[in-house]
Coordinates of C-alpha atoms and ligand atoms in Angstrom, one line a residue:
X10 CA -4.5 -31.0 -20.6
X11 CA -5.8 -27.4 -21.4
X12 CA -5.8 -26.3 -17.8
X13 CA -4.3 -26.3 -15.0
X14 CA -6.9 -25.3 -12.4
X15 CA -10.4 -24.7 -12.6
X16 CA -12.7 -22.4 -10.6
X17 CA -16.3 -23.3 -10.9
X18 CA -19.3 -20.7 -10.4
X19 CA -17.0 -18.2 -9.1
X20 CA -18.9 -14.4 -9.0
X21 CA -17.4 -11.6 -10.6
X22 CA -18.6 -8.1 -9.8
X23 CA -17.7 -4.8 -11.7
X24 CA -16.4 -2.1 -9.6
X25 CA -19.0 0.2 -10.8
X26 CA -22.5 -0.8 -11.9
X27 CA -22.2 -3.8 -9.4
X28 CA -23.5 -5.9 -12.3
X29 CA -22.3 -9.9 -11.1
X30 CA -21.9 -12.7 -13.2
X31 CA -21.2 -16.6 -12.3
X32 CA -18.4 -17.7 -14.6
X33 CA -15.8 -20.7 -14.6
X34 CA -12.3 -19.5 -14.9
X35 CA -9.7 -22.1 -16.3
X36 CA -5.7 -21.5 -15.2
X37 CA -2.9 -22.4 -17.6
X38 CA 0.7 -22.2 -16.2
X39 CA 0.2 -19.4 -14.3
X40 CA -2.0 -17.4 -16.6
X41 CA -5.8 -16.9 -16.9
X42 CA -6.4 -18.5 -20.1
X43 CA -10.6 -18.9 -19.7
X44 CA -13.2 -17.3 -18.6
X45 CA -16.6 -18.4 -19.4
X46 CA -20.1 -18.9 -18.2
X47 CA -19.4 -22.9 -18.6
X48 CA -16.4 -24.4 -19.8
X49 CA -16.6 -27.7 -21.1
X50 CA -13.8 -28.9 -20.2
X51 CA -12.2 -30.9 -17.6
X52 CA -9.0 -30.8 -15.3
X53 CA -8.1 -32.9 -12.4
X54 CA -8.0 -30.1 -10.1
X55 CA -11.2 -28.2 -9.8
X56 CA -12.8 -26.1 -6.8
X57 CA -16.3 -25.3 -6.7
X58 CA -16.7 -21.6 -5.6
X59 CA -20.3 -21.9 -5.6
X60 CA -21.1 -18.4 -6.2
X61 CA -18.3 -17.1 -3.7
X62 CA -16.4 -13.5 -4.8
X63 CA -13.7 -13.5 -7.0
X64 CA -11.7 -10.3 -6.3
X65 CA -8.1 -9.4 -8.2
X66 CA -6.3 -9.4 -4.9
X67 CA -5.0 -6.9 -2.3
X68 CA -2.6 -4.5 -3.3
X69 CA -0.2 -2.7 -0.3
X70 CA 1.1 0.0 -2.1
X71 CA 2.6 1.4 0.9
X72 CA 4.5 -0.5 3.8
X73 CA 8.0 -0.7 5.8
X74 CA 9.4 -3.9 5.9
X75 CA 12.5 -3.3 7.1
X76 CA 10.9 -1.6 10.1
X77 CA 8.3 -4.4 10.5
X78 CA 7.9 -6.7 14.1
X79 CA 10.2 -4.4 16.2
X80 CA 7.9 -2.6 18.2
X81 CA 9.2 -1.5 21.5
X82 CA 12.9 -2.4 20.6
X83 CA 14.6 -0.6 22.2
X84 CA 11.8 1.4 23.7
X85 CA 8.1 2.2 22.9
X86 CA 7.0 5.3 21.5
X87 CA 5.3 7.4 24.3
X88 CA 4.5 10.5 22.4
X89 CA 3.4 8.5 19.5
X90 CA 4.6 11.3 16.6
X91 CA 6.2 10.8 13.9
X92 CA 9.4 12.4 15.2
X93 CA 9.9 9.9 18.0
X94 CA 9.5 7.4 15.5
X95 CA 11.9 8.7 13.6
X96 CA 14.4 8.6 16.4
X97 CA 13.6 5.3 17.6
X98 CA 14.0 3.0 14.5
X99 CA 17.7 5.5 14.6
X100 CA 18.8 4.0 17.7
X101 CA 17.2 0.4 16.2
X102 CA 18.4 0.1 13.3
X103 CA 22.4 0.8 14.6
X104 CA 21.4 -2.9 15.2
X105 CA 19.7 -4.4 12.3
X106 CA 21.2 -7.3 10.1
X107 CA 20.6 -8.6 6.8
X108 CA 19.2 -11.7 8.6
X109 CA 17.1 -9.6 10.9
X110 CA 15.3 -7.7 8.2
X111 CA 14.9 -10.6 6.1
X112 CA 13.4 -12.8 9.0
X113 CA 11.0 -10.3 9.7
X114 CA 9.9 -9.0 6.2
X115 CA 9.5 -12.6 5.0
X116 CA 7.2 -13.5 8.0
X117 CA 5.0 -10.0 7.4
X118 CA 4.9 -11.0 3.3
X119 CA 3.5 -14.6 4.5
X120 CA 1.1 -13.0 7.0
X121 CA 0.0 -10.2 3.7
X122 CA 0.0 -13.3 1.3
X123 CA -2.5 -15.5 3.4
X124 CA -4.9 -12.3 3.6
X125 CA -4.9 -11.8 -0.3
X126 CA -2.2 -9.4 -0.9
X127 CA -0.1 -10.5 -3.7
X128 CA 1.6 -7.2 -4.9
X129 CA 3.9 -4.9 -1.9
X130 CA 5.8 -1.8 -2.4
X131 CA 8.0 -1.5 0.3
X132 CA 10.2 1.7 1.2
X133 CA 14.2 0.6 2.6
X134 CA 15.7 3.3 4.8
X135 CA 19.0 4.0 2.7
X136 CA 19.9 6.7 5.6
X137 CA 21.8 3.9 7.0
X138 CA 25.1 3.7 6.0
X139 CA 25.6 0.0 4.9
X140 CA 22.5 -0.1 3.1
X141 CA 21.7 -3.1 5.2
X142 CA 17.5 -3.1 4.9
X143 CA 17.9 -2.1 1.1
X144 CA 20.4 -4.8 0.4
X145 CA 17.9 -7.9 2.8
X146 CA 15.2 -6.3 0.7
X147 CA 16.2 -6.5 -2.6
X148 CA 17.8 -10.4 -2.0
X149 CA 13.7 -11.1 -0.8
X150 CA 12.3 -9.5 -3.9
X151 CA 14.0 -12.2 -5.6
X152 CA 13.8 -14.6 -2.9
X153 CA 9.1 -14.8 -3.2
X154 CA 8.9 -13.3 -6.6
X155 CA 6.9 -16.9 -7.6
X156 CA 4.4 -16.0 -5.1
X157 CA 4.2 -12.4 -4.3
X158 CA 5.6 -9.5 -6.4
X159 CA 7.8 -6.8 -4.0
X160 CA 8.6 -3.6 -5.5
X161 CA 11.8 -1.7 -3.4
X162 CA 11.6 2.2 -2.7
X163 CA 15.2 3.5 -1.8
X164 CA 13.6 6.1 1.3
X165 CA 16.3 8.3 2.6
X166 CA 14.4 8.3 5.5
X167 CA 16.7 11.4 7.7
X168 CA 16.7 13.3 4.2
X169 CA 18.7 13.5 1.3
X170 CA 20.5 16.6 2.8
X171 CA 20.1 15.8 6.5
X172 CA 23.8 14.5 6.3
X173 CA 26.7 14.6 3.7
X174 CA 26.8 11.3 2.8
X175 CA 22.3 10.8 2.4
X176 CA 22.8 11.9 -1.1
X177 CA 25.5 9.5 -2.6
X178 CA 23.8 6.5 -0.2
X179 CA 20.6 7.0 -2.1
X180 CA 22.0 7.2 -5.8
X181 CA 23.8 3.8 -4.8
X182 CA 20.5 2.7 -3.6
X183 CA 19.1 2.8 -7.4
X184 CA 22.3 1.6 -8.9
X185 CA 21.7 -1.4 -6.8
X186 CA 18.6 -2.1 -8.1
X187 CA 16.0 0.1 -6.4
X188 CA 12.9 -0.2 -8.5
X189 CA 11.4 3.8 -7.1
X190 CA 13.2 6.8 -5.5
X191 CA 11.7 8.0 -2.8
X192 CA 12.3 11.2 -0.7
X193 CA 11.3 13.3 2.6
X194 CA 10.7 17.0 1.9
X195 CA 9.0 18.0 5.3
X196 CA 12.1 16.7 6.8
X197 CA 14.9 18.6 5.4
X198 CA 16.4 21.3 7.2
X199 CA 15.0 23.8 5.6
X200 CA 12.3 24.3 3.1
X201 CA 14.8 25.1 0.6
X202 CA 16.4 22.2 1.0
X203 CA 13.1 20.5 0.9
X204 CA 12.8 22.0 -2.1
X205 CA 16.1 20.9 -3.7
X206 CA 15.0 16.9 -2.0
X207 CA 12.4 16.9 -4.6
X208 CA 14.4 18.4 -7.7
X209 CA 16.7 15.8 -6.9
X210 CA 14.2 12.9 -6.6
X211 CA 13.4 13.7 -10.2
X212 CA 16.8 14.1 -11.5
X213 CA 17.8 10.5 -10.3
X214 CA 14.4 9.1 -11.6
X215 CA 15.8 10.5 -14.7
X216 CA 18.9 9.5 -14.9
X217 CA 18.3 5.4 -13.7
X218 CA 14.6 5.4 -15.2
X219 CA 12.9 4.8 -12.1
X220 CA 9.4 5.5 -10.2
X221 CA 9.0 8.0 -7.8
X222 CA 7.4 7.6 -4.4
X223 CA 8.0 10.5 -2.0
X224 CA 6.8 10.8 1.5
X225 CA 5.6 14.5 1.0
X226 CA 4.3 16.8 3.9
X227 CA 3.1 14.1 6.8
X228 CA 3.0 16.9 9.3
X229 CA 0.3 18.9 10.1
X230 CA 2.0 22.4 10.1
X231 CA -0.5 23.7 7.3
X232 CA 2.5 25.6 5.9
X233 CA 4.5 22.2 4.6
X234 CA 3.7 22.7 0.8
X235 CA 5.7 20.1 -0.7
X236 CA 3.0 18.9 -2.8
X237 CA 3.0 21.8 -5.4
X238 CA 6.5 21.0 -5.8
X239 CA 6.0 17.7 -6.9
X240 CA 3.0 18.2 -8.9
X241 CA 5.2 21.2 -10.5
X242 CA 8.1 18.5 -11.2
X243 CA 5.8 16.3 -12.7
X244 CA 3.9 18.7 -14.9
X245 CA 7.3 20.4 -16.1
X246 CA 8.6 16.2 -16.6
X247 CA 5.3 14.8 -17.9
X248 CA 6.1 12.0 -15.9
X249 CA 2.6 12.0 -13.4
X250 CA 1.7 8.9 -13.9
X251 CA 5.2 7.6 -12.6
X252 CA 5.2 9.8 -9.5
X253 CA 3.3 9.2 -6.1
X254 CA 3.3 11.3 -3.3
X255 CA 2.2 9.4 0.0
X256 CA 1.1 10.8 3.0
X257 CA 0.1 14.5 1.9
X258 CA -1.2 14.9 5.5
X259 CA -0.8 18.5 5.8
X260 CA -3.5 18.4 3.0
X261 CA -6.1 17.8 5.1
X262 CA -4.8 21.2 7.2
X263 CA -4.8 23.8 3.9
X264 CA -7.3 26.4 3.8
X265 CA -9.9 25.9 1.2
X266 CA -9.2 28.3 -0.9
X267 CA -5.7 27.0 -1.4
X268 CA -6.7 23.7 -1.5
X269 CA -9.1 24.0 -4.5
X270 CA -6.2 25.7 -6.0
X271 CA -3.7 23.1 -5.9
X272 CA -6.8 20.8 -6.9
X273 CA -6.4 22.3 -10.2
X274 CA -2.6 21.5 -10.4
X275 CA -2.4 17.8 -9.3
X276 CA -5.2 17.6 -12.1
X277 CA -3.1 18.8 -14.3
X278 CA -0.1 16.6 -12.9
X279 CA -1.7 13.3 -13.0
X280 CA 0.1 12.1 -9.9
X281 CA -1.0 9.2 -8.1
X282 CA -1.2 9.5 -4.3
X283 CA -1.1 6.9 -1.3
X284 CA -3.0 7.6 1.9
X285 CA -2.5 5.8 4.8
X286 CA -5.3 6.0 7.1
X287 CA -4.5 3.6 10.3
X288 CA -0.9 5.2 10.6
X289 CA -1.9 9.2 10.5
X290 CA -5.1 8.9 12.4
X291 CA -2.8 7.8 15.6
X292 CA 0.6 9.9 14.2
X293 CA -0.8 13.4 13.2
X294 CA -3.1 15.5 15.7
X295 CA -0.6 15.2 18.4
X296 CA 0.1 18.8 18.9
X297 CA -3.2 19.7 18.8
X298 CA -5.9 20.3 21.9
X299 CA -9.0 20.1 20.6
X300 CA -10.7 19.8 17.8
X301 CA -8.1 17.1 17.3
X302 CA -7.4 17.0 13.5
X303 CA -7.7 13.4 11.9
X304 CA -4.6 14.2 10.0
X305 CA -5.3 12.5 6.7
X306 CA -4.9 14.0 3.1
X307 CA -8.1 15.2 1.0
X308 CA -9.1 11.2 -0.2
X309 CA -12.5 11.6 -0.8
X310 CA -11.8 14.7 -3.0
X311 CA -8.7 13.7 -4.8
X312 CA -11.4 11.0 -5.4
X313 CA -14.0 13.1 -6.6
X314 CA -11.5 15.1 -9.5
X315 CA -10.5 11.6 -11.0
X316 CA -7.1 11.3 -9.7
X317 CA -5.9 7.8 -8.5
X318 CA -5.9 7.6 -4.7
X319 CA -4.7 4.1 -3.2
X320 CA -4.5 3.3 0.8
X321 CA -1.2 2.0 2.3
X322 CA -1.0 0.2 5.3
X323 CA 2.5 1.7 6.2
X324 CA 3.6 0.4 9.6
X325 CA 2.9 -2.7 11.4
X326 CA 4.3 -3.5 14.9
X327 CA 7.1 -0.9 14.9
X328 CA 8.3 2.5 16.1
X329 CA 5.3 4.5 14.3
X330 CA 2.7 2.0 14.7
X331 CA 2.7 -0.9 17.1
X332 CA -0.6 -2.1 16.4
X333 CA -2.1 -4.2 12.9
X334 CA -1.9 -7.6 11.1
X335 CA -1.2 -6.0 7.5
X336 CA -4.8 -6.6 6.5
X337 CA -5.7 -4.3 4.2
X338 CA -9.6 -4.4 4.7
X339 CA -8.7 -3.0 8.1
X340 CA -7.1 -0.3 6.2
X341 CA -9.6 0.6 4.0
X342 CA -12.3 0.2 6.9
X343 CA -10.4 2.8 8.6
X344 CA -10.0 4.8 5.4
X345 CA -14.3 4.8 5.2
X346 CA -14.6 6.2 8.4
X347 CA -12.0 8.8 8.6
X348 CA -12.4 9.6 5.1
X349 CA -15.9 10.0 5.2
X350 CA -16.5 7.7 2.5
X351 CA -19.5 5.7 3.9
X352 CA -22.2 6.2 1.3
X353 CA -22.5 2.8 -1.0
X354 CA -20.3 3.7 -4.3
X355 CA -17.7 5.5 -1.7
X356 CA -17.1 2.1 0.1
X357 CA -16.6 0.8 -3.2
X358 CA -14.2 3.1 -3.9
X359 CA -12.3 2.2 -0.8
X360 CA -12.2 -0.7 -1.6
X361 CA -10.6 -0.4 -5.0
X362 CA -8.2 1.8 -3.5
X363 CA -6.7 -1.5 -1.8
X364 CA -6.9 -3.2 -5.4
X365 CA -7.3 -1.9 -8.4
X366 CA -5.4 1.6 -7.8
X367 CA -2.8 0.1 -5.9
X368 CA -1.9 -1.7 -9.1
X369 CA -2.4 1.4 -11.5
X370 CA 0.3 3.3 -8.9
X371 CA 2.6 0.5 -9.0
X372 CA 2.2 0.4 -13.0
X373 CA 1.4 -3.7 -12.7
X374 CA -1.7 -3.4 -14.5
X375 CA -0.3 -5.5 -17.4
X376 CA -0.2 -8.2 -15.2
X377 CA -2.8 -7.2 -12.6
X378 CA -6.6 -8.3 -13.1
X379 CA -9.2 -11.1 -13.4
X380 CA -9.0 -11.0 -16.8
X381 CA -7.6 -13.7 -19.5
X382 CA -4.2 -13.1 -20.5
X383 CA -3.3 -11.9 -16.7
X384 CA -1.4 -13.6 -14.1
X385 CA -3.4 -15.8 -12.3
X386 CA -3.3 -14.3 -9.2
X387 CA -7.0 -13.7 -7.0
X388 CA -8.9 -14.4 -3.9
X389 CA -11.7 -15.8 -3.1
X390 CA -13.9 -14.2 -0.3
X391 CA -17.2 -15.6 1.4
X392 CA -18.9 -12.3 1.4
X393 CA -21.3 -11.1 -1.0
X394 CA -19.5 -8.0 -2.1
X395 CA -17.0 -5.4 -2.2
X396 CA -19.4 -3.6 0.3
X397 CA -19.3 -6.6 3.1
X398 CA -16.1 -7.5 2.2
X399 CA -14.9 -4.1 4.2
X400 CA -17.8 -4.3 6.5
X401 CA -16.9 -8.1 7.8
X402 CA -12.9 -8.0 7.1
X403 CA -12.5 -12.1 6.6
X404 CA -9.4 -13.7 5.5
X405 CA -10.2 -14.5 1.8
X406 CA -11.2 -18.2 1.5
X407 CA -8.6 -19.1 -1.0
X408 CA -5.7 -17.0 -2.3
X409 CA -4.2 -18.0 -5.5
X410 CA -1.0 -16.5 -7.0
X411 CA 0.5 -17.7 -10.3
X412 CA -2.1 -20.0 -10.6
X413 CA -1.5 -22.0 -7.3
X414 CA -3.7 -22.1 -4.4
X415 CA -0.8 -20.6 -1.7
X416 CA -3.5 -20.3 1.2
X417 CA -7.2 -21.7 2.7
X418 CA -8.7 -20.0 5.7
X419 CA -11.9 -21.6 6.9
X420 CA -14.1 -19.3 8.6
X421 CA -14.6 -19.4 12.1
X422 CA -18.2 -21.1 13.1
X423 CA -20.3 -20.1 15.8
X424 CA -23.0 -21.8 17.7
X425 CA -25.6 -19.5 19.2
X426 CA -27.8 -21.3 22.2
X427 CA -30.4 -19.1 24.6
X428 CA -30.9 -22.7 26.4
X429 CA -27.2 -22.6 27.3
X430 CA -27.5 -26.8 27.3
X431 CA -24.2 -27.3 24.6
X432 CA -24.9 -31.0 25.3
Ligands
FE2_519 FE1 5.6 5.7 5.1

């Protein structure tokens, strides 16, 4: 049999002209082998889109796993910063377990996979002396890897320098098998020591050829100016394209004429950058009075000069954010609004920034794409385009990873009666 799986009169739309087509695509172990306007042949399983969207799927380029489902344990976060996050999941995770991190990851990466997600980049603390959320972490990656793809980030998440031992932990983190190294300039002692964090970063990058994803000024103290360093590590490198630098809150609090500045730079660098918009609307702007800053990083431009911009949904349920579902249309919905990005081709650009750029920052793009030759791995949504797909935030109709249909929603119905007579 030449395929596998057939999808009949699905719609594929192109990200920019919004040109759509009808096609049949035809799935050979695991791989998108067809895609034409009618194919001839046969297979004894077929589904019918009829017309419905065929997206690549969702890509969380940004989430904690290992913090995942503990909100409240041990206590809730009443000042909801950053900072009593930080020292909440320390008192929590004196208690964590392989079994406990595991448990709760694998139940968040079945809730992501029903809504379309298929590819997760997950930071593990590896300030915790055991290693405990790296090691449940990198036994899961292996664990799903037929059905969803999980990259590991080895996050010192106190800092590399916070503590004397921070700096070995995390080397031992990558020769375990950490896929990105990941730091936390902002919270180092010292901005020199910040500094030093991010030299570091690269060094080890370097030395076990890995990515980098560092969480780089979330603050809004408009002086944290991590971000040049990076951008400087990666021009001096020439390794942009392998660095990301999430967060960049305090971004959004430079003065313009710095800002436009650095704009410059980060051109130059060709970093990639991960915003996450439902986290640092509720985390940043909590020292403030009013105006209340919205505490997110400069998305729309970094959109506007070309340089690749993806949303992250960071926390769900746990010290920093006890809230979410992991969906990332609620994500990028929040991303439109506090991004400002709510004219036509900037929804669109949301929503690519929770697909397409996800995949370019996790360098899956070999793999990623409704396109023959890929992995057969896309969703299915009942709406009519990118546009509504953010507006109405379904659960895809089908998602399909590998080539096999992993999950079916059906959408809720409703019945609408002025009469009020339901007899
Ligand atoms: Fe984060």
């Amino acid at each position: 049999m030449t395929y596998d799986l057939i999808l009949r009169r699905g719609r594929l739309i192109t990200f920019d002209t919004e040109d759509s087509q009808l096609v049949d695509i035809g799935i050979k172990d695991g791989l998108i082998t067809a895609i034409s306007p009618n194919l001839r042949e046969s297979t004894h399983q077929e589904i019918d889109l009829a017309s419905k969207l065929v997206s690549p799927p969702f890509v969380e380029s940004h989430i904690h796993l290992d913090s995942v489902l503990t909100a409240g344990e041990p206590r809730w976060n009443q000042s909801g910063t950053l900072f009593e996050g930080i020292q909440i999941w320390s008192d929590r995770k004196r208690e964590i377990t392989i079994e406990d991190v595991k448990k709760r990851a694998l139940t968040m990466l079945k809730e992501q996979a029903a809504q379309g997600i298929l590819f997760v980049r997950t930071h593990a603390d590896v300030s915790e002396p055991q290693l405990i959320a790296l090691q449940a972490l990198l036994e899961l990656r292996d664990e799903v890897k037929d059905w969803i793809t999980l990259q590991v980030v080895a996050f010192p998440q106190d800092g590399i320098y916070s503590n004397s031992q921070n700096e070995m932990l995390l080397e031992k983190a990558l020769e375990m098998g950490a896929d990105a190294v990941g730091g936390i300039p902002h919270y180092e002692l010292t901005r020199d020591l910040g500094v030093l964090s991010v030299k570091r970063v690269f060094e080890l990058a370097a030395k076990y050829n890995r990515l980098i994803d560092i969480h780089c000024d979330e603050i809004d103290d408009e002086q944290s100016r991590f971000l040049e360093v990076v951008a400087a590590e990666a021009i001096r490198t020439k390794i942009g394209n392998r660095v990301t630098a999430s967060h960049t809150t305090a971004f959004g609090s430079y003065n313009n004429a710095y800002a436009y500045k650095l704009m410059g730079f980060l051109q130059r660098a060709q970093i990639n950058f991960i915003a996450n918009p439902l986290i640092n609307i509720t985390l940043q702007g909590r020292t403030d009075s009013y105006p209340k800053r919205r505490g997110v990083t400069r998305v729309k431009e970094l959109w506007q000069n070309g340089l690749n911009v993806s949303f992250g949904h960071d926390c769900v349920q746990d010290p920093w954010y006890s809230l979410g579902t992991g969906s990332m249309l609620d994500v990028a919905h929040m991303g439109v609004h506090i991004c400002h990005m709510t004219g036509r081709q900037e929804v669109n650009a949301c929503y690519q920034m929770v697909t397409n750029n996800g995949a370019k920052t996790l360098h899956i793009e070999d793999k990623y794409g409704v396109e023959i030759g890929k992995s057969a791995s896309l969703i299915v949504l009942d709406e009519r385009d990118y546009y509504d797909a953010i507006r109405i935030r379904n659960q895809p109709r089908y998602v399909i990873s590998q080539g096999k249909i992993i999950a079916s929603t059906i959408p809720a119905t409703t019945n609408f009666s002025l009469t009020g007579n339901w007899i």
